[in-house]
mmCIF file of C-alpha atoms in Angstrom:
data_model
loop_
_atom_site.group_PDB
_atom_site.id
_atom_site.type_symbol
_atom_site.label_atom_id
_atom_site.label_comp_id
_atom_site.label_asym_id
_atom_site.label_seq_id
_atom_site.Cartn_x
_atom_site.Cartn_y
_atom_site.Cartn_z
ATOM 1 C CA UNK P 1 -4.999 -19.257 -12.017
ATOM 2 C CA UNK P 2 -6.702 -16.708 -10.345
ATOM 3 C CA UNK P 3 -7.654 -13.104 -11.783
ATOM 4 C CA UNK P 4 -8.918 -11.697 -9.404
ATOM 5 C CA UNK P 5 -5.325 -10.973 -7.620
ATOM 6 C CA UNK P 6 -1.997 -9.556 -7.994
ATOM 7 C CA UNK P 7 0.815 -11.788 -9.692
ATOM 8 C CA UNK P 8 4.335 -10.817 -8.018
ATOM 9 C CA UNK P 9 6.623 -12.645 -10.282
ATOM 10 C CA UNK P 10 9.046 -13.053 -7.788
ATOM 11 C CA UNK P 11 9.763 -16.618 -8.920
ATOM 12 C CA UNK P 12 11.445 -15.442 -12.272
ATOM 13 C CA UNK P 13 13.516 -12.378 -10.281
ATOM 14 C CA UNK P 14 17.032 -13.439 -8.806
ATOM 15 C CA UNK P 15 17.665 -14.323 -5.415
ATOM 16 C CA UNK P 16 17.457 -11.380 -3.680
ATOM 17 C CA UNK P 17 16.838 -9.116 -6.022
ATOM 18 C CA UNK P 18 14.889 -5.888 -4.994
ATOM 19 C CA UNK P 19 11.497 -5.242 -7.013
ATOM 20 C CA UNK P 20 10.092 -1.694 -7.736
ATOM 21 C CA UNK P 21 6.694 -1.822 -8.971
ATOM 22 C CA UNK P 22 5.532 0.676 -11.275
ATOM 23 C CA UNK P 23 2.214 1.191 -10.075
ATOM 24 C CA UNK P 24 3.898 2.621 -6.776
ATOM 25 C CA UNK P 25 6.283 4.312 -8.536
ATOM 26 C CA UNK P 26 5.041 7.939 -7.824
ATOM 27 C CA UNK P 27 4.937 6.910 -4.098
ATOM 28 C CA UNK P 28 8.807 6.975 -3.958
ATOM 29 C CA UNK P 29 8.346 11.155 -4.396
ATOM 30 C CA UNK P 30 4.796 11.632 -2.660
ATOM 31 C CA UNK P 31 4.809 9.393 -0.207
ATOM 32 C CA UNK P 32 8.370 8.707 0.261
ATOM 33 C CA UNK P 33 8.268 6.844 3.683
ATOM 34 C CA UNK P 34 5.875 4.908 3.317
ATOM 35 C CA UNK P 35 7.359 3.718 0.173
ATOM 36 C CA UNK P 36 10.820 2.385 1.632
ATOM 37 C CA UNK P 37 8.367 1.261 4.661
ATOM 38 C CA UNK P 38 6.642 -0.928 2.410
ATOM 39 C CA UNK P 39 8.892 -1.877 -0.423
ATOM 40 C CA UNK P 40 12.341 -2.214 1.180
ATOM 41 C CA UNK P 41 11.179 -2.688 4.736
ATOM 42 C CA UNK P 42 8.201 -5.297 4.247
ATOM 43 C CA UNK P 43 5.916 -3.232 5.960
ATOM 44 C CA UNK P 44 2.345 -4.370 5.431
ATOM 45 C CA UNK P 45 0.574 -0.782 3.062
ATOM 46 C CA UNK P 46 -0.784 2.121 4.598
ATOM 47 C CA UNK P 47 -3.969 1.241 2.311
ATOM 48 C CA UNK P 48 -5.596 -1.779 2.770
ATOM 49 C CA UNK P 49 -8.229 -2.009 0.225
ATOM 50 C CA UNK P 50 -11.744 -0.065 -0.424
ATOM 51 C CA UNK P 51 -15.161 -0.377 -1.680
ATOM 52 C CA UNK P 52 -13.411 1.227 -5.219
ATOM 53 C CA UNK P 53 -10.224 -0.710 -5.473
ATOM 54 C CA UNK P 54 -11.927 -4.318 -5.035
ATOM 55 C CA UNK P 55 -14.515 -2.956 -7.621
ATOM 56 C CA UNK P 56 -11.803 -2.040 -9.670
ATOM 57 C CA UNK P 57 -10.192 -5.642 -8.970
ATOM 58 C CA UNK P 58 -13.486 -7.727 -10.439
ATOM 59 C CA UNK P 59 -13.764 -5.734 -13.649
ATOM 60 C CA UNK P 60 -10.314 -5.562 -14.616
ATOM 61 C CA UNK P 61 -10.425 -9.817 -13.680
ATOM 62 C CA UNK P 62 -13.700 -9.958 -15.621
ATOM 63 C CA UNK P 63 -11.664 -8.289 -18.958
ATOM 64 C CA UNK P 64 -8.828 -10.930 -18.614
ATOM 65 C CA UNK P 65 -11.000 -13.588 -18.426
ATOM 66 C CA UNK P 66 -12.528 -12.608 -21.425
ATOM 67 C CA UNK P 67 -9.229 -11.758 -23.125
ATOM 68 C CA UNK P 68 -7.676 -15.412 -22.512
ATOM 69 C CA UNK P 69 -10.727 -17.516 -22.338
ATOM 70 C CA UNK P 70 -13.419 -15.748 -24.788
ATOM 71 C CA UNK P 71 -16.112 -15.753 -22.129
ATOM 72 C CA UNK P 72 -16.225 -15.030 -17.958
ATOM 73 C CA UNK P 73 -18.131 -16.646 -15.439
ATOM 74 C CA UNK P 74 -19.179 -14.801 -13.232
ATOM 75 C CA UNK P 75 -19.508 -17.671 -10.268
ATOM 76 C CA UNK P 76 -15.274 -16.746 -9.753
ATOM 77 C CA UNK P 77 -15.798 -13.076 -9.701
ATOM 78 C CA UNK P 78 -18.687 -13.836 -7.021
ATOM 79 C CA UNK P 79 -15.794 -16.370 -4.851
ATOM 80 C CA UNK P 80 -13.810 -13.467 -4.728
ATOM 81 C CA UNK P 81 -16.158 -10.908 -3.827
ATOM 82 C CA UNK P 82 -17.583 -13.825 -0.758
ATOM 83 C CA UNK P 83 -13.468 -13.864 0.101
ATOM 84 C CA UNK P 84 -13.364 -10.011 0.978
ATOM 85 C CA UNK P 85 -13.542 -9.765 4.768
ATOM 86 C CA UNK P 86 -12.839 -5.820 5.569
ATOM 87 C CA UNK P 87 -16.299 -4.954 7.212
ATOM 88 C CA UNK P 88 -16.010 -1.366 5.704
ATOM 89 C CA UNK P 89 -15.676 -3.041 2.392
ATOM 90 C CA UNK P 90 -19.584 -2.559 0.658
ATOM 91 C CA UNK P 91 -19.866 -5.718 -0.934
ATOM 92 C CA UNK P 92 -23.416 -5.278 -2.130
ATOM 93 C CA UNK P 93 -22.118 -2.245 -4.332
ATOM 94 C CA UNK P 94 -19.709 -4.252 -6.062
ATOM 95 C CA UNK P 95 -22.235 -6.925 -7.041
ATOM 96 C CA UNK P 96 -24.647 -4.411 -8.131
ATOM 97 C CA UNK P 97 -22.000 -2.466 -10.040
ATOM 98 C CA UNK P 98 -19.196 -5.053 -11.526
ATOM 99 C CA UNK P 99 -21.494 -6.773 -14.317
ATOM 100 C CA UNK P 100 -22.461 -3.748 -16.094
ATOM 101 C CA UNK P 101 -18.865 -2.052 -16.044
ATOM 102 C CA UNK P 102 -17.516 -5.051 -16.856
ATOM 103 C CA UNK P 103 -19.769 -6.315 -19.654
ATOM 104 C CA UNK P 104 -19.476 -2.419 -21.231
ATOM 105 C CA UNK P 105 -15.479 -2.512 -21.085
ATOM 106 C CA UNK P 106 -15.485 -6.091 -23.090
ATOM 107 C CA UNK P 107 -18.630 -4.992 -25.429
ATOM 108 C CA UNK P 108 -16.984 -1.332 -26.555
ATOM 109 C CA UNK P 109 -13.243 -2.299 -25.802
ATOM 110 C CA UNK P 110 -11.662 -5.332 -24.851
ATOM 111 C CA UNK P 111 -13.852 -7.499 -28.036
ATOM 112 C CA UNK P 112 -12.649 -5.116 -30.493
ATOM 113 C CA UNK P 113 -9.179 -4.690 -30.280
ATOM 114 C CA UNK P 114 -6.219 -8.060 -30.101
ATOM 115 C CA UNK P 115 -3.096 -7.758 -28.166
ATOM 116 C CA UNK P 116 -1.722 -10.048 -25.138
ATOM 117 C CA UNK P 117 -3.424 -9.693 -21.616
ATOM 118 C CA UNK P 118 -1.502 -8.880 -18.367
ATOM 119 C CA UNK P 119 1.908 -9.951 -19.648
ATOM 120 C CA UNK P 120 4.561 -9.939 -16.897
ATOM 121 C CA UNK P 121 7.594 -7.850 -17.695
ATOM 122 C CA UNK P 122 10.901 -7.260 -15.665
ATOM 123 C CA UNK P 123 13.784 -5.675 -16.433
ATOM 124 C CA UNK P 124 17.123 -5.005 -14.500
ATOM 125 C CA UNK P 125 17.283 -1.191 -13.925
ATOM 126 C CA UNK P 126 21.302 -1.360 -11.862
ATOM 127 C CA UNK P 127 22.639 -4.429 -11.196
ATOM 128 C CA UNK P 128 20.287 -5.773 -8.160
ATOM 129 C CA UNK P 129 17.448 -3.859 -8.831
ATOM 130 C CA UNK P 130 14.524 -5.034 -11.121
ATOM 131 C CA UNK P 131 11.651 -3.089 -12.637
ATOM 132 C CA UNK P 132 8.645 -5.818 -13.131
ATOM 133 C CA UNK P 133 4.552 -5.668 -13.329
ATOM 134 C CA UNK P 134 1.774 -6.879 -15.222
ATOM 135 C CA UNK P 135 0.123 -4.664 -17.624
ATOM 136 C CA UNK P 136 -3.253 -4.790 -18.571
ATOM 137 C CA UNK P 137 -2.860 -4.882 -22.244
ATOM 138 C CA UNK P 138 0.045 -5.103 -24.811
ATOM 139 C CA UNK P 139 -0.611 -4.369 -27.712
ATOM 140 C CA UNK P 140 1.892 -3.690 -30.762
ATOM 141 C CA UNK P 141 2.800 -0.044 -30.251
ATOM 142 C CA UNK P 142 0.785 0.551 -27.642
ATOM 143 C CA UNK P 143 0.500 0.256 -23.707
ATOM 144 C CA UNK P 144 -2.977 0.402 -22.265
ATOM 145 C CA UNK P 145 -4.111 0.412 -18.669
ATOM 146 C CA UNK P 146 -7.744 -0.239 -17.348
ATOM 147 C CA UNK P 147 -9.296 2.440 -14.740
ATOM 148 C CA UNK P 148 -12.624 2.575 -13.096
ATOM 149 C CA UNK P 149 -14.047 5.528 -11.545
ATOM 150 C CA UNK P 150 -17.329 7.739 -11.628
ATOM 151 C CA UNK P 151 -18.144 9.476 -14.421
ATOM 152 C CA UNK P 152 -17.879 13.000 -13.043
ATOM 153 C CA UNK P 153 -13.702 12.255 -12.325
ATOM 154 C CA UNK P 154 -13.114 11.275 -15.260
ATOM 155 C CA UNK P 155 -9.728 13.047 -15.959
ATOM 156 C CA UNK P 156 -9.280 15.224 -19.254
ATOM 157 C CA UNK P 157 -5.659 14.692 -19.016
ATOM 158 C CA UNK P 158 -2.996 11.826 -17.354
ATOM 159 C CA UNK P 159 -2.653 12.117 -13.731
ATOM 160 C CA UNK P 160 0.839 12.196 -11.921
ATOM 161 C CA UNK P 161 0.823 8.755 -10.944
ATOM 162 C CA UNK P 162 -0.663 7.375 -13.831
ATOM 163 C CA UNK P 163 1.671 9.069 -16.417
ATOM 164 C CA UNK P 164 4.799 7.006 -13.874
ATOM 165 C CA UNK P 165 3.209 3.638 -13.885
ATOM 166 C CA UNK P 166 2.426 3.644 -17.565
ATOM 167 C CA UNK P 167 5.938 5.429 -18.600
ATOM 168 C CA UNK P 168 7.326 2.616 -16.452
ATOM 169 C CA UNK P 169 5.391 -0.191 -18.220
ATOM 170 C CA UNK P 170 6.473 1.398 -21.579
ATOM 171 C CA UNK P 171 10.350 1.163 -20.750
ATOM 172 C CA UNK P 172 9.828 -2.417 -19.821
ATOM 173 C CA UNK P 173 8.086 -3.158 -22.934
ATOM 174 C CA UNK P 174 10.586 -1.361 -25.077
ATOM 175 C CA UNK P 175 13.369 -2.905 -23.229
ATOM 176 C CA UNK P 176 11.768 -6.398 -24.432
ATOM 177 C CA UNK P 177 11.804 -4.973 -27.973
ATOM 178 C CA UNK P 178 8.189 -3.679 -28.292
ATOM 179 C CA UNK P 179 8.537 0.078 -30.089
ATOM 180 C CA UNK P 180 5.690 1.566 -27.916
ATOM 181 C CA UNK P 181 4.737 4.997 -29.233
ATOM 182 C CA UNK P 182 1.767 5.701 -27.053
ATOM 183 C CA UNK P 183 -0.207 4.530 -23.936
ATOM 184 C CA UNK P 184 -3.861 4.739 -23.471
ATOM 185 C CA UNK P 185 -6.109 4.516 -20.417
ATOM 186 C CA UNK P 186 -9.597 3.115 -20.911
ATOM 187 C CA UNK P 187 -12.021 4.390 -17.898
ATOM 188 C CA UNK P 188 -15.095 2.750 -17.212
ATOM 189 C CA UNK P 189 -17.291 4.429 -15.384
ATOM 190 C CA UNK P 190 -19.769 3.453 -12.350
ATOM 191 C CA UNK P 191 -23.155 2.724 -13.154
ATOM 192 C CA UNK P 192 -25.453 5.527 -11.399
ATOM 193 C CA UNK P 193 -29.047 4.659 -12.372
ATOM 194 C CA UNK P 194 -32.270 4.394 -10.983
ATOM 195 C CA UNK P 195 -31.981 7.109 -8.013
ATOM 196 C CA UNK P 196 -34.701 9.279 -6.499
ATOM 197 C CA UNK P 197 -34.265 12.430 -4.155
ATOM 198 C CA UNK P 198 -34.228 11.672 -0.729
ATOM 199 C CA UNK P 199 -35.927 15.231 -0.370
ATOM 200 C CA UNK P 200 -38.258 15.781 -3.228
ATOM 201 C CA UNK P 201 -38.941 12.446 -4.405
ATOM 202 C CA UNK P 202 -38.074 13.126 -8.030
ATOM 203 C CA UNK P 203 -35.862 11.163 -10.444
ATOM 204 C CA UNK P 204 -32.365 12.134 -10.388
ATOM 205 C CA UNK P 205 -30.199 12.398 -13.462
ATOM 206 C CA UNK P 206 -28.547 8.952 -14.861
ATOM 207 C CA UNK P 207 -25.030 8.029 -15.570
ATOM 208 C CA UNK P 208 -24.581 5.122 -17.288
ATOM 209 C CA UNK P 209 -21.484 3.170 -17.476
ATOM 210 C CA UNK P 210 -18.975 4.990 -20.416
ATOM 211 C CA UNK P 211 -16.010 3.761 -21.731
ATOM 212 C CA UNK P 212 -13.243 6.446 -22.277
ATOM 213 C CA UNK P 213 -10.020 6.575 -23.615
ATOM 214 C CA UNK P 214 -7.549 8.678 -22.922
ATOM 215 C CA UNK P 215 -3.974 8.426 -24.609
ATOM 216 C CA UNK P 216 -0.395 9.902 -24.287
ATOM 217 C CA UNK P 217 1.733 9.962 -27.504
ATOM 218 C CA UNK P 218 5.476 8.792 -26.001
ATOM 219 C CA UNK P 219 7.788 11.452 -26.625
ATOM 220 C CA UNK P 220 11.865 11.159 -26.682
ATOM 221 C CA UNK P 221 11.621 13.631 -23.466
ATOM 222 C CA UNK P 222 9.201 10.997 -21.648
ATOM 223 C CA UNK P 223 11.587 8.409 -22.470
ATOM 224 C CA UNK P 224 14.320 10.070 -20.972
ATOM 225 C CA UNK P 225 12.691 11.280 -18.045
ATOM 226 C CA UNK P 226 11.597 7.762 -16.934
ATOM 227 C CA UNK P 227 14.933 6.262 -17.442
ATOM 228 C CA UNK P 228 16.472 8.806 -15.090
ATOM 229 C CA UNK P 229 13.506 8.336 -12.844
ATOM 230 C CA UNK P 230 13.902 4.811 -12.728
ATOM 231 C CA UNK P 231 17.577 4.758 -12.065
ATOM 232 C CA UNK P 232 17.114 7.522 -9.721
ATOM 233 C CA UNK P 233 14.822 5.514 -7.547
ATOM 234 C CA UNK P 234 16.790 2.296 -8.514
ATOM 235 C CA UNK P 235 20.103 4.018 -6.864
ATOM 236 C CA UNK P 236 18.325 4.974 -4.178
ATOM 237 C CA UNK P 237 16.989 1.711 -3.047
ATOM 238 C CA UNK P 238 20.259 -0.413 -3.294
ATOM 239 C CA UNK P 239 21.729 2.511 -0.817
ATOM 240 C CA UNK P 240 18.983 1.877 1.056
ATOM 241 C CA UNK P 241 19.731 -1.694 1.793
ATOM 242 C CA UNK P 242 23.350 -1.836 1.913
ATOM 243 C CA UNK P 243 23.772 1.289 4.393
ATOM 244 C CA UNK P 244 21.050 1.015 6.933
ATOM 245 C CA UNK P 245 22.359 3.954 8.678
ATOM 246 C CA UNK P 246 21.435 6.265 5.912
ATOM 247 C CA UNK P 247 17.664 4.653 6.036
ATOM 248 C CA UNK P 248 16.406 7.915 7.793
ATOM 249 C CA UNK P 249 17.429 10.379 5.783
ATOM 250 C CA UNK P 250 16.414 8.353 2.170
ATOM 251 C CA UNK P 251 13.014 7.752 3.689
ATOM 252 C CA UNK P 252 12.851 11.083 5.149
ATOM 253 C CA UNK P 253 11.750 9.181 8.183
ATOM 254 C CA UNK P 254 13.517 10.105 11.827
ATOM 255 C CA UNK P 255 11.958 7.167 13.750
ATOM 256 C CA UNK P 256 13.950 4.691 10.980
ATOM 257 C CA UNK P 257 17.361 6.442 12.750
ATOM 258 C CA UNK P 258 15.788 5.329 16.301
ATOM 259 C CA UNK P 259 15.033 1.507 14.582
ATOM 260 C CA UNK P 260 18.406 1.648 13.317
ATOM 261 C CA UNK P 261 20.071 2.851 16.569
ATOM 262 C CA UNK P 262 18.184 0.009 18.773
ATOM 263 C CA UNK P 263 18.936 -2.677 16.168
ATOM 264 C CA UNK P 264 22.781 -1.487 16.055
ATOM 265 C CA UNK P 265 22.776 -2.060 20.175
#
């Protein structure tokens, strides 16, 4: 197995079955054409990868290794890193930064708490449409989701998108039975050490790696609101892909009416 990428599932989904992903879930309101683009229409993703999210990749791999094996080796975290071939992609920065980030996150977080590691869920949302993603951690009442970033971004309170992928990993692990009453997000934080002023020559302050949490108690209100969001976007995928000339107007996308027009020729 490899944990250093993204499991699909799409083995254990029908035939045919459309998948929405609940770490794009946001996407279907703030970046609406893109979102049919890429999750209806196969379209390869606006965003390709960065320094940050391949960063993120290794130490969220590291903490599953750790959490299914008791140990990591870091010789597959290095196979992956060799396998990156975007030339914008600074792979140098991701050696330097993944074993501290990652060995903090298991020390202070992962080691001291059980639960099950990146359990695939899916769900049927309408008849057709599945709801399905891997979350980080499961634990008994509880949902959490690892994040990396600097220390000065560390959020004080859930961001939009974050609030709908974890509300949407929380329905699918209450549909399975699991009475989740809150989710948490750990952040680790870059490791900013060491650095002198290009100008003056002095030290300049440290950040060390942290590891935060910050958690969401799961009201009746959030409940509802991602059911409603989730059918919502559910609906509106199945119309989607049964009335192509409505595509446009769904995806709020003009040339899709053009597409449609030449393919209807």
């Amino acid at each position: 197995m490899s944990y250093f990428s993204y499991y699909e599932g799409k083995e254990l989904l029908p035939d045919g079955a459309i998948k929405l992903s609940p770490s794009r879930l946001s996407r279907f309101f703030d970046d609406t054409s893109n979102w049919y683009r890429e999750t209806l229409l196969g379209e390869a993703p606006a965003f390709q990868g960065s320094t940050s999210s391949h960063l993120g990749t290794v130490v969220h791999g590291m903490a599953e290794m750790y959490k299914k094996t008791g140990a990591t080796d870091a010789s597959l975290a290095e196979e992956y890193i060799d396998s990156i071939s975007d030339p914008e992609v600074d792979r140098h920065v991701i050696r330097s930064q993944y074993p501290v980030m990652a060995e903090a996150l298991i020390r202070e977080f992962v080691s001291q708490v059980g639960g099950e590691s990146e359990p695939f869920e899916h769900q049927e949302v309408i008849p057709g449409v599945h709801l399905a993603g891997s979350i980080d951690l499961l634990l008994p009442n509880e949902i959490v989701d690892y994040k990396t970033t600097s220390q000065l971004t560390v959020p004080t309170k859930v961001p939009r998108n974050y609030y709908f992928q974890q509300m949407a990993y929380v329905w699918l692990a209450r549909k399975k039975g699991t009475d989740i009453k809150r989710f948490r997000i750990v952040y680790v934080t870059t490791n900013i050490v060491g650095r002198v002023s290009e100008k003056t020559g002095k030290p300049l302050k440290d950040y060390p790696t942290t590891v935060t949490s910050l958690f969401h108690e799961v009201t009746p209100s959030d409940l509802e609101l991602i059911d409603n969001v989730l059918r919502l976007v559910a609906d509106s995928a199945k119309t989607f892909v049964e009335n192509p000339k409505m595509q446009y107007m769904l995806a709020q996308d003009l040339r899709l009416k053009k597409r449609t027009t030449f393919l209807n020729k």
